[in-house]
Amino acid sequence: MTDVVDHAGSAAASQGARVAGSFGNAPEPEVNVEALGRQLLGKWSAVRRQARELAGRPEVRKIEGLTHTDHRERVFDQLKYLVDNNAVHRAFPVRLGGSDDHGGNIAGFEELVTADPSLQIKAGVQWGLFGSAVMHLGTKEHHDQWLPGIMSLDIPGCFAMTETGHGSDVASIATTATYDEASQEFVINTPFRAAWKDYIGNAANDGLAAVVFAQLVTRKVNHGVHAFYVELRDPDTKQFLPGIGGEDDGIKGGLNGIDNGRLHFDGVRIPRTNLLNRYGDVAEDGTYSSPIESPGRRFFTMLGTLVQGRVSLDGAAVAASKVALQAAVRYATERRQFNASSPTDEEVLLDYQRHQRRLFTRLATTYAASFAHEQLLQKFDDVFSGAHDTDADRQDLETLAAALKPLSTWHALDTLQECREACGGAGFLIENRFASLRADLDVYVTFEGDNTVLLQLVAKRLLADYAKEFRGADFGVLARYVVDQATDVAFHRTGLRQVAQFVADSGSVQKAALALRDEAGQRTLLTDRVQSMVAEVGAALKGANKLPQHQGAALFNQHQHELIEAAQAHAELLQWEAFTEALGRVDDSGTKQVLTWLRDLFGLSLIEKHLSWYLMNGRLSMQRGRTVGTYINRLLVKIRPHALDLVDAFGYGPEHLRASIATGAEATRQDEARTYFRQERASGSAPADEKSLPALKASKAR
């Protein structure tokens, strides 16, 4: 008997031939992996390449199995390695040795997740939070005094905002900084246990100083949350200074290379000039002044300067998803299981439809998240470089980061888990990193803003834009409008999209749905869902601000779920729009065709995910709804021959994947096994299969 497949790679080739045959005689498109890789690297490609080269070095890799004590020690030493290799100073002022490159700084920083997420987050605490707080909330005197030591790691520091009793609700933190006119000092206190600063990176061991967020009180008036530079430990003995105490948070579910801990303050005095006073200052006589008169606007302006944490987590989560998919897809092209279509050869896992659904839908989402992140990063750089830095720009940046970070971090956990399961027992081995990465990234969904709270922030922005856009309009009309389809304009307006026209004929959306595979049809369905949801909630909450506080809060709470659902739908639309816009920048026809299939898979997967909404709200007929899954299955077959190219375009090498199942070892094992059985069959020494014996006896009898 002749074997129909001779090596692992042939399965993909034969699958590609079947695909070409099933769709006519048109030649199969090819992906230009190099060009696609360049596009994925984005504007800061040189920085990303440099960061990846560094992240692939043995000196910064995570060593699995270390005790948390040894892991912490190693990561702190790695911070020094980053300093020595000029990897962490891009965002700081040129005059102090930085390069004022805010977008490049984030691009390089997020690549560290491939080395060790603990290293990435520890670096983020030191330079992205502690250092950035001094830089953005302080003035030149503060910069000159502290930034050189922060940049060199001579001053390891903490970002002490979160309290045991208050996480996402920063405005309600209980730590106080009360000004004493007689001594011209602030007195820092944590008045009760829930006010302790908690989960603070660098607090347990390494931090010598902290930026402490506290309620600023002077002349018996609370002026809200401000930031203060506070020395924590004696640099020689590493012991806490008088009035300061703390404890270790201990072993966590992940990121155990970071010494998270708790801090508390009892009458700790600091100089008046230790107030980081860019947005609020206290004179010697206790008089408070601020360039921003509104307390609410002042608070959000101060917090807005620290948005880079959310931006970087969005990018790091996308990077982790890419690493997982690159390993899982490669393994799936080599691992064989069950001989469904051949009496002698087992099937490659990636030829099974269900396996394709598991991996390709997440691959499509990862591409969408990657393109969306690049636009978020550009928006961030525009604001922080000063190119586009109005109040509206900062609000858009805040909203965009709050929309995308939840989706990408949830997606990373989902992708890591699905890739783990798709690789079976091998996926559970720590050597293949899925379980380890998932544990480390778990906390990404709750720090720098709990995902659910962030989506509520987005929802409030959507409602505010809705109120401005349609104040006084009839709700029956609003529920049926369509949007301006100028995506480049629409994306950068991160609140509710600009309305092109009101449509009284509710059948228009249903007619557009006839072209599910069409870009315009997908856009209409996705945008209509967002705007209908916002309009419905907006109508339900109309007049809530005129009610007594408790009644208004109760009404808002009744619709909180719908609000968050609308915000998530909005974020999904942002990702789809970013993917679609990226298609317009692809020159190679083959690559563009394959990416279009992948974009369609993303769009149709979103429609399938929310199919009940489309059916219940009359946007799709039952008959049309049944075709969504069929279209998806057809796309899976089209994408299958290009799966390896699509993950190889991510550009991560073996030094980043560090997964034995992605080294080709499985292909070697499979080839060895198949050669053995082939030779056994050829020699005639193969034992007879018991199931074939009755047939052989019957044949001899005849």
PDB file of C-alpha atoms in Angstrom, residues 396-621:
ATOM      1  CA  ASP A 396     -10.475  60.600  23.593  1.00  0.00           C
ATOM      2  CA  LEU A 397      -7.243  58.910  24.680  1.00  0.00           C
ATOM      3  CA  GLU A 398      -8.710  58.039  28.083  1.00  0.00           C
ATOM      4  CA  THR A 399     -11.843  56.601  26.492  1.00  0.00           C
ATOM      5  CA  LEU A 400      -9.957  54.651  23.847  1.00  0.00           C
ATOM      6  CA  ALA A 401      -7.566  53.119  26.380  1.00  0.00           C
ATOM      7  CA  ALA A 402     -10.471  52.267  28.686  1.00  0.00           C
ATOM      8  CA  ALA A 403     -12.267  50.566  25.788  1.00  0.00           C
ATOM      9  CA  LEU A 404      -9.398  48.516  24.375  1.00  0.00           C
ATOM     10  CA  LYS A 405      -7.506  47.400  27.498  1.00  0.00           C
ATOM     11  CA  PRO A 406     -10.421  45.271  28.813  1.00  0.00           C
ATOM     12  CA  LEU A 407     -10.922  43.481  25.498  1.00  0.00           C
ATOM     13  CA  SER A 408      -7.255  42.690  24.903  1.00  0.00           C
ATOM     14  CA  THR A 409      -6.543  41.480  28.446  1.00  0.00           C
ATOM     15  CA  TRP A 410      -9.650  39.282  28.587  1.00  0.00           C
ATOM     16  CA  HIS A 411      -8.775  38.000  25.127  1.00  0.00           C
ATOM     17  CA  ALA A 412      -5.225  37.143  26.226  1.00  0.00           C
ATOM     18  CA  LEU A 413      -6.481  34.976  29.094  1.00  0.00           C
ATOM     19  CA  ASP A 414      -9.016  33.295  26.829  1.00  0.00           C
ATOM     20  CA  THR A 415      -6.410  32.696  24.107  1.00  0.00           C
ATOM     21  CA  LEU A 416      -3.798  31.318  26.498  1.00  0.00           C
ATOM     22  CA  GLN A 417      -6.342  28.922  27.992  1.00  0.00           C
ATOM     23  CA  GLU A 418      -7.666  27.779  24.606  1.00  0.00           C
ATOM     24  CA  CYS A 419      -4.144  27.295  23.245  1.00  0.00           C
ATOM     25  CA  ARG A 420      -3.286  25.317  26.367  1.00  0.00           C
ATOM     26  CA  GLU A 421      -6.249  23.009  25.850  1.00  0.00           C
ATOM     27  CA  ALA A 422      -5.663  22.767  22.100  1.00  0.00           C
ATOM     28  CA  CYS A 423      -2.183  21.420  22.824  1.00  0.00           C
ATOM     29  CA  GLY A 424      -3.486  18.752  25.209  1.00  0.00           C
ATOM     30  CA  GLY A 425      -1.197  17.517  27.954  1.00  0.00           C
ATOM     31  CA  ALA A 426       1.788  19.166  26.320  1.00  0.00           C
ATOM     32  CA  GLY A 427       0.067  22.509  26.742  1.00  0.00           C
ATOM     33  CA  PHE A 428      -0.131  21.963  30.486  1.00  0.00           C
ATOM     34  CA  LEU A 429       3.626  21.566  30.854  1.00  0.00           C
ATOM     35  CA  ILE A 430       5.281  24.687  32.200  1.00  0.00           C
ATOM     36  CA  GLU A 431       8.024  24.277  29.598  1.00  0.00           C
ATOM     37  CA  ASN A 432       5.498  25.321  26.940  1.00  0.00           C
ATOM     38  CA  ARG A 433       4.588  28.524  28.846  1.00  0.00           C
ATOM     39  CA  PHE A 434       0.807  28.656  28.360  1.00  0.00           C
ATOM     40  CA  ALA A 435       0.005  27.997  32.019  1.00  0.00           C
ATOM     41  CA  SER A 436       2.781  30.253  33.269  1.00  0.00           C
ATOM     42  CA  LEU A 437       1.859  33.156  30.992  1.00  0.00           C
ATOM     43  CA  ARG A 438      -1.800  32.828  31.871  1.00  0.00           C
ATOM     44  CA  ALA A 439      -1.033  32.956  35.594  1.00  0.00           C
ATOM     45  CA  ASP A 440       1.141  36.039  35.151  1.00  0.00           C
ATOM     46  CA  LEU A 441      -1.373  37.861  32.939  1.00  0.00           C
ATOM     47  CA  ASP A 442      -4.361  37.068  35.140  1.00  0.00           C
ATOM     48  CA  VAL A 443      -3.995  40.286  37.127  1.00  0.00           C
ATOM     49  CA  TYR A 444      -3.849  42.392  33.953  1.00  0.00           C
ATOM     50  CA  VAL A 445      -7.653  42.362  33.890  1.00  0.00           C
ATOM     51  CA  THR A 446      -7.912  44.157  37.228  1.00  0.00           C
ATOM     52  CA  PHE A 447      -4.910  46.429  37.579  1.00  0.00           C
ATOM     53  CA  GLU A 448      -4.519  49.831  35.968  1.00  0.00           C
ATOM     54  CA  GLY A 449      -8.300  49.827  36.212  1.00  0.00           C
ATOM     55  CA  ASP A 450     -10.654  46.887  36.691  1.00  0.00           C
ATOM     56  CA  ASN A 451     -11.951  45.958  33.242  1.00  0.00           C
ATOM     57  CA  THR A 452     -15.608  46.221  34.186  1.00  0.00           C
ATOM     58  CA  VAL A 453     -15.087  49.632  35.784  1.00  0.00           C
ATOM     59  CA  LEU A 454     -13.207  50.834  32.705  1.00  0.00           C
ATOM     60  CA  LEU A 455     -16.057  49.789  30.445  1.00  0.00           C
ATOM     61  CA  GLN A 456     -18.444  51.709  32.676  1.00  0.00           C
ATOM     62  CA  LEU A 457     -16.244  54.774  32.114  1.00  0.00           C
ATOM     63  CA  VAL A 458     -16.567  54.193  28.360  1.00  0.00           C
ATOM     64  CA  ALA A 459     -20.336  53.815  28.678  1.00  0.00           C
ATOM     65  CA  LYS A 460     -20.632  57.142  30.484  1.00  0.00           C
ATOM     66  CA  ARG A 461     -18.678  58.810  27.687  1.00  0.00           C
ATOM     67  CA  LEU A 462     -20.997  57.221  25.111  1.00  0.00           C
ATOM     68  CA  LEU A 463     -24.028  58.494  26.993  1.00  0.00           C
ATOM     69  CA  ALA A 464     -22.535  61.990  27.254  1.00  0.00           C
ATOM     70  CA  ASP A 465     -21.883  62.078  23.516  1.00  0.00           C
ATOM     71  CA  TYR A 466     -25.342  60.710  22.871  1.00  0.00           C
ATOM     72  CA  ALA A 467     -26.888  63.474  24.939  1.00  0.00           C
ATOM     73  CA  LYS A 468     -24.917  66.164  23.085  1.00  0.00           C
ATOM     74  CA  GLU A 469     -25.634  64.716  19.660  1.00  0.00           C
ATOM     75  CA  PHE A 470     -29.322  64.063  20.028  1.00  0.00           C
ATOM     76  CA  ARG A 471     -30.629  66.387  22.713  1.00  0.00           C
ATOM     77  CA  GLY A 472     -34.334  66.886  21.957  1.00  0.00           C
ATOM     78  CA  ALA A 473     -34.510  64.320  19.136  1.00  0.00           C
ATOM     79  CA  ASP A 474     -37.276  61.748  19.017  1.00  0.00           C
ATOM     80  CA  PHE A 475     -36.234  58.342  20.399  1.00  0.00           C
ATOM     81  CA  GLY A 476     -38.209  56.427  17.774  1.00  0.00           C
ATOM     82  CA  VAL A 477     -35.985  57.989  15.141  1.00  0.00           C
ATOM     83  CA  LEU A 478     -32.764  57.551  17.101  1.00  0.00           C
ATOM     84  CA  ALA A 479     -33.221  53.833  17.463  1.00  0.00           C
ATOM     85  CA  ARG A 480     -33.049  53.435  13.691  1.00  0.00           C
ATOM     86  CA  TYR A 481     -30.196  55.609  12.541  1.00  0.00           C
ATOM     87  CA  VAL A 482     -27.105  54.562  10.595  1.00  0.00           C
ATOM     88  CA  VAL A 483     -23.619  55.971  10.858  1.00  0.00           C
ATOM     89  CA  ASP A 484     -21.187  57.892   8.804  1.00  0.00           C
ATOM     90  CA  GLN A 485     -18.969  55.234   7.258  1.00  0.00           C
ATOM     91  CA  ALA A 486     -15.838  57.377   7.019  1.00  0.00           C
ATOM     92  CA  THR A 487     -13.810  55.089   9.248  1.00  0.00           C
ATOM     93  CA  ASP A 488     -10.708  57.245   9.520  1.00  0.00           C
ATOM     94  CA  VAL A 489     -12.804  60.059  10.987  1.00  0.00           C
ATOM     95  CA  ALA A 490     -14.956  57.729  13.029  1.00  0.00           C
ATOM     96  CA  PHE A 491     -12.117  55.946  14.787  1.00  0.00           C
ATOM     97  CA  HIS A 492     -10.483  59.069  16.120  1.00  0.00           C
ATOM     98  CA  ARG A 493     -13.758  60.195  17.534  1.00  0.00           C
ATOM     99  CA  THR A 494     -13.815  57.627  20.282  1.00  0.00           C
ATOM    100  CA  GLY A 495     -17.195  58.523  21.690  1.00  0.00           C
ATOM    101  CA  LEU A 496     -20.432  57.882  19.836  1.00  0.00           C
ATOM    102  CA  ARG A 497     -19.823  57.942  16.092  1.00  0.00           C
ATOM    103  CA  GLN A 498     -20.976  60.783  13.884  1.00  0.00           C
ATOM    104  CA  VAL A 499     -24.433  60.247  12.463  1.00  0.00           C
ATOM    105  CA  ALA A 500     -24.736  60.643   8.729  1.00  0.00           C
ATOM    106  CA  GLN A 501     -28.511  60.462   8.542  1.00  0.00           C
ATOM    107  CA  PHE A 502     -31.634  59.324  10.360  1.00  0.00           C
ATOM    108  CA  VAL A 503     -33.395  56.398   8.718  1.00  0.00           C
ATOM    109  CA  ALA A 504     -37.099  56.029   9.263  1.00  0.00           C
ATOM    110  CA  ASP A 505     -37.299  52.749   7.372  1.00  0.00           C
ATOM    111  CA  SER A 506     -36.322  50.089   9.904  1.00  0.00           C
ATOM    112  CA  GLY A 507     -35.932  47.596   7.068  1.00  0.00           C
ATOM    113  CA  SER A 508     -32.728  49.271   5.891  1.00  0.00           C
ATOM    114  CA  VAL A 509     -30.571  47.414   8.403  1.00  0.00           C
ATOM    115  CA  GLN A 510     -32.223  44.130   7.512  1.00  0.00           C
ATOM    116  CA  LYS A 511     -31.555  44.755   3.838  1.00  0.00           C
ATOM    117  CA  ALA A 512     -27.909  45.506   4.555  1.00  0.00           C
ATOM    118  CA  ALA A 513     -27.702  42.224   6.459  1.00  0.00           C
ATOM    119  CA  LEU A 514     -28.205  40.331   3.209  1.00  0.00           C
ATOM    120  CA  ALA A 515     -24.525  40.936   2.562  1.00  0.00           C
ATOM    121  CA  LEU A 516     -23.038  39.413   5.702  1.00  0.00           C
ATOM    122  CA  ARG A 517     -19.788  38.755   3.914  1.00  0.00           C
ATOM    123  CA  ASP A 518     -19.615  42.329   2.670  1.00  0.00           C
ATOM    124  CA  GLU A 519     -17.623  44.981   4.537  1.00  0.00           C
ATOM    125  CA  ALA A 520     -20.492  47.470   4.455  1.00  0.00           C
ATOM    126  CA  GLY A 521     -22.925  44.851   5.718  1.00  0.00           C
ATOM    127  CA  GLN A 522     -20.719  43.912   8.657  1.00  0.00           C
ATOM    128  CA  ARG A 523     -20.155  47.560   9.523  1.00  0.00           C
ATOM    129  CA  THR A 524     -23.869  48.288   9.457  1.00  0.00           C
ATOM    130  CA  LEU A 525     -24.679  45.399  11.770  1.00  0.00           C
ATOM    131  CA  LEU A 526     -21.889  46.178  14.231  1.00  0.00           C
ATOM    132  CA  THR A 527     -22.488  49.931  14.372  1.00  0.00           C
ATOM    133  CA  ASP A 528     -26.255  49.616  14.534  1.00  0.00           C
ATOM    134  CA  ARG A 529     -25.945  47.362  17.574  1.00  0.00           C
ATOM    135  CA  VAL A 530     -23.771  49.873  19.420  1.00  0.00           C
ATOM    136  CA  GLN A 531     -25.911  52.864  18.661  1.00  0.00           C
ATOM    137  CA  SER A 532     -29.201  51.121  19.312  1.00  0.00           C
ATOM    138  CA  MET A 533     -27.947  49.931  22.693  1.00  0.00           C
ATOM    139  CA  VAL A 534     -26.702  53.396  23.643  1.00  0.00           C
ATOM    140  CA  ALA A 535     -29.932  55.019  22.453  1.00  0.00           C
ATOM    141  CA  GLU A 536     -32.040  52.556  24.433  1.00  0.00           C
ATOM    142  CA  VAL A 537     -30.112  53.070  27.658  1.00  0.00           C
ATOM    143  CA  GLY A 538     -29.963  56.811  27.058  1.00  0.00           C
ATOM    144  CA  ALA A 539     -33.733  56.939  26.820  1.00  0.00           C
ATOM    145  CA  ALA A 540     -34.120  54.839  29.962  1.00  0.00           C
ATOM    146  CA  LEU A 541     -31.809  57.156  31.926  1.00  0.00           C
ATOM    147  CA  LYS A 542     -33.258  60.373  30.576  1.00  0.00           C
ATOM    148  CA  GLY A 543     -33.748  62.795  33.444  1.00  0.00           C
ATOM    149  CA  ALA A 544     -31.786  60.687  35.932  1.00  0.00           C
ATOM    150  CA  ASN A 545     -29.576  63.656  36.814  1.00  0.00           C
ATOM    151  CA  LYS A 546     -32.660  65.577  37.982  1.00  0.00           C
ATOM    152  CA  LEU A 547     -33.711  62.899  40.450  1.00  0.00           C
ATOM    153  CA  PRO A 548     -32.636  62.808  44.123  1.00  0.00           C
ATOM    154  CA  GLN A 549     -29.186  61.233  44.374  1.00  0.00           C
ATOM    155  CA  HIS A 550     -30.339  57.878  45.722  1.00  0.00           C
ATOM    156  CA  GLN A 551     -33.060  57.551  43.078  1.00  0.00           C
ATOM    157  CA  GLY A 552     -30.703  58.511  40.266  1.00  0.00           C
ATOM    158  CA  ALA A 553     -28.135  55.979  41.489  1.00  0.00           C
ATOM    159  CA  ALA A 554     -30.795  53.271  41.713  1.00  0.00           C
ATOM    160  CA  LEU A 555     -31.963  53.982  38.160  1.00  0.00           C
ATOM    161  CA  PHE A 556     -28.388  53.893  36.866  1.00  0.00           C
ATOM    162  CA  ASN A 557     -27.767  50.623  38.686  1.00  0.00           C
ATOM    163  CA  GLN A 558     -30.832  49.065  37.069  1.00  0.00           C
ATOM    164  CA  HIS A 559     -29.217  49.622  33.665  1.00  0.00           C
ATOM    165  CA  GLN A 560     -25.569  49.025  34.549  1.00  0.00           C
ATOM    166  CA  HIS A 561     -25.413  45.699  32.728  1.00  0.00           C
ATOM    167  CA  GLU A 562     -26.803  47.189  29.515  1.00  0.00           C
ATOM    168  CA  LEU A 563     -24.363  50.093  29.782  1.00  0.00           C
ATOM    169  CA  ILE A 564     -21.348  47.816  30.052  1.00  0.00           C
ATOM    170  CA  GLU A 565     -22.628  45.620  27.221  1.00  0.00           C
ATOM    171  CA  ALA A 566     -22.924  48.721  25.021  1.00  0.00           C
ATOM    172  CA  ALA A 567     -19.384  49.809  25.915  1.00  0.00           C
ATOM    173  CA  GLN A 568     -18.014  46.366  25.067  1.00  0.00           C
ATOM    174  CA  ALA A 569     -19.859  46.385  21.739  1.00  0.00           C
ATOM    175  CA  HIS A 570     -18.343  49.797  21.055  1.00  0.00           C
ATOM    176  CA  ALA A 571     -14.843  48.485  21.787  1.00  0.00           C
ATOM    177  CA  GLU A 572     -15.389  45.499  19.497  1.00  0.00           C
ATOM    178  CA  LEU A 573     -16.442  47.901  16.759  1.00  0.00           C
ATOM    179  CA  LEU A 574     -13.269  49.937  17.295  1.00  0.00           C
ATOM    180  CA  GLN A 575     -11.199  46.791  16.760  1.00  0.00           C
ATOM    181  CA  TRP A 576     -13.134  45.849  13.615  1.00  0.00           C
ATOM    182  CA  GLU A 577     -12.698  49.374  12.229  1.00  0.00           C
ATOM    183  CA  ALA A 578      -8.964  49.302  12.976  1.00  0.00           C
ATOM    184  CA  PHE A 579      -8.608  45.965  11.160  1.00  0.00           C
ATOM    185  CA  THR A 580     -10.562  47.319   8.190  1.00  0.00           C
ATOM    186  CA  GLU A 581      -8.473  50.482   8.047  1.00  0.00           C
ATOM    187  CA  ALA A 582      -5.286  48.388   8.147  1.00  0.00           C
ATOM    188  CA  LEU A 583      -6.488  46.457   5.085  1.00  0.00           C
ATOM    189  CA  GLY A 584      -6.353  49.707   3.135  1.00  0.00           C
ATOM    190  CA  ARG A 585      -2.600  49.887   3.764  1.00  0.00           C
ATOM    191  CA  VAL A 586      -1.825  46.418   2.367  1.00  0.00           C
ATOM    192  CA  ASP A 587      -0.302  46.577  -1.113  1.00  0.00           C
ATOM    193  CA  ASP A 588       0.277  42.890  -1.845  1.00  0.00           C
ATOM    194  CA  SER A 589      -2.892  41.406  -3.359  1.00  0.00           C
ATOM    195  CA  GLY A 590      -2.445  37.918  -1.913  1.00  0.00           C
ATOM    196  CA  THR A 591      -1.818  39.212   1.586  1.00  0.00           C
ATOM    197  CA  LYS A 592      -4.777  41.554   1.294  1.00  0.00           C
ATOM    198  CA  GLN A 593      -7.083  38.715   0.265  1.00  0.00           C
ATOM    199  CA  VAL A 594      -6.061  36.507   3.171  1.00  0.00           C
ATOM    200  CA  LEU A 595      -6.299  39.367   5.667  1.00  0.00           C
ATOM    201  CA  THR A 596      -9.732  40.231   4.309  1.00  0.00           C
ATOM    202  CA  TRP A 597     -10.852  36.668   5.026  1.00  0.00           C
ATOM    203  CA  LEU A 598      -9.397  37.031   8.516  1.00  0.00           C
ATOM    204  CA  ARG A 599     -11.169  40.363   9.043  1.00  0.00           C
ATOM    205  CA  ASP A 600     -14.430  38.821   7.848  1.00  0.00           C
ATOM    206  CA  LEU A 601     -13.899  35.953  10.274  1.00  0.00           C
ATOM    207  CA  PHE A 602     -13.517  38.481  13.092  1.00  0.00           C
ATOM    208  CA  GLY A 603     -16.622  40.403  12.061  1.00  0.00           C
ATOM    209  CA  LEU A 604     -18.800  37.340  11.566  1.00  0.00           C
ATOM    210  CA  SER A 605     -17.570  35.855  14.845  1.00  0.00           C
ATOM    211  CA  LEU A 606     -18.777  39.003  16.617  1.00  0.00           C
ATOM    212  CA  ILE A 607     -22.141  38.730  14.893  1.00  0.00           C
ATOM    213  CA  GLU A 608     -22.379  35.052  15.807  1.00  0.00           C
ATOM    214  CA  LYS A 609     -21.404  35.844  19.402  1.00  0.00           C
ATOM    215  CA  HIS A 610     -24.257  38.353  19.663  1.00  0.00           C
ATOM    216  CA  LEU A 611     -26.675  36.535  17.359  1.00  0.00           C
ATOM    217  CA  SER A 612     -29.432  36.486  19.969  1.00  0.00           C
ATOM    218  CA  TRP A 613     -29.419  40.303  20.037  1.00  0.00           C
ATOM    219  CA  TYR A 614     -29.652  40.550  16.261  1.00  0.00           C
ATOM    220  CA  LEU A 615     -32.516  38.062  16.176  1.00  0.00           C
ATOM    221  CA  MET A 616     -34.446  39.551  19.089  1.00  0.00           C
ATOM    222  CA  ASN A 617     -34.113  43.070  17.726  1.00  0.00           C
ATOM    223  CA  GLY A 618     -35.074  42.176  14.174  1.00  0.00           C
ATOM    224  CA  ARG A 619     -31.700  42.981  12.608  1.00  0.00           C
ATOM    225  CA  LEU A 620     -31.379  39.478  11.158  1.00  0.00           C
ATOM    226  CA  SER A 621     -34.039  37.034  10.145  1.00  0.00           C
TER     227      SER A 621
END
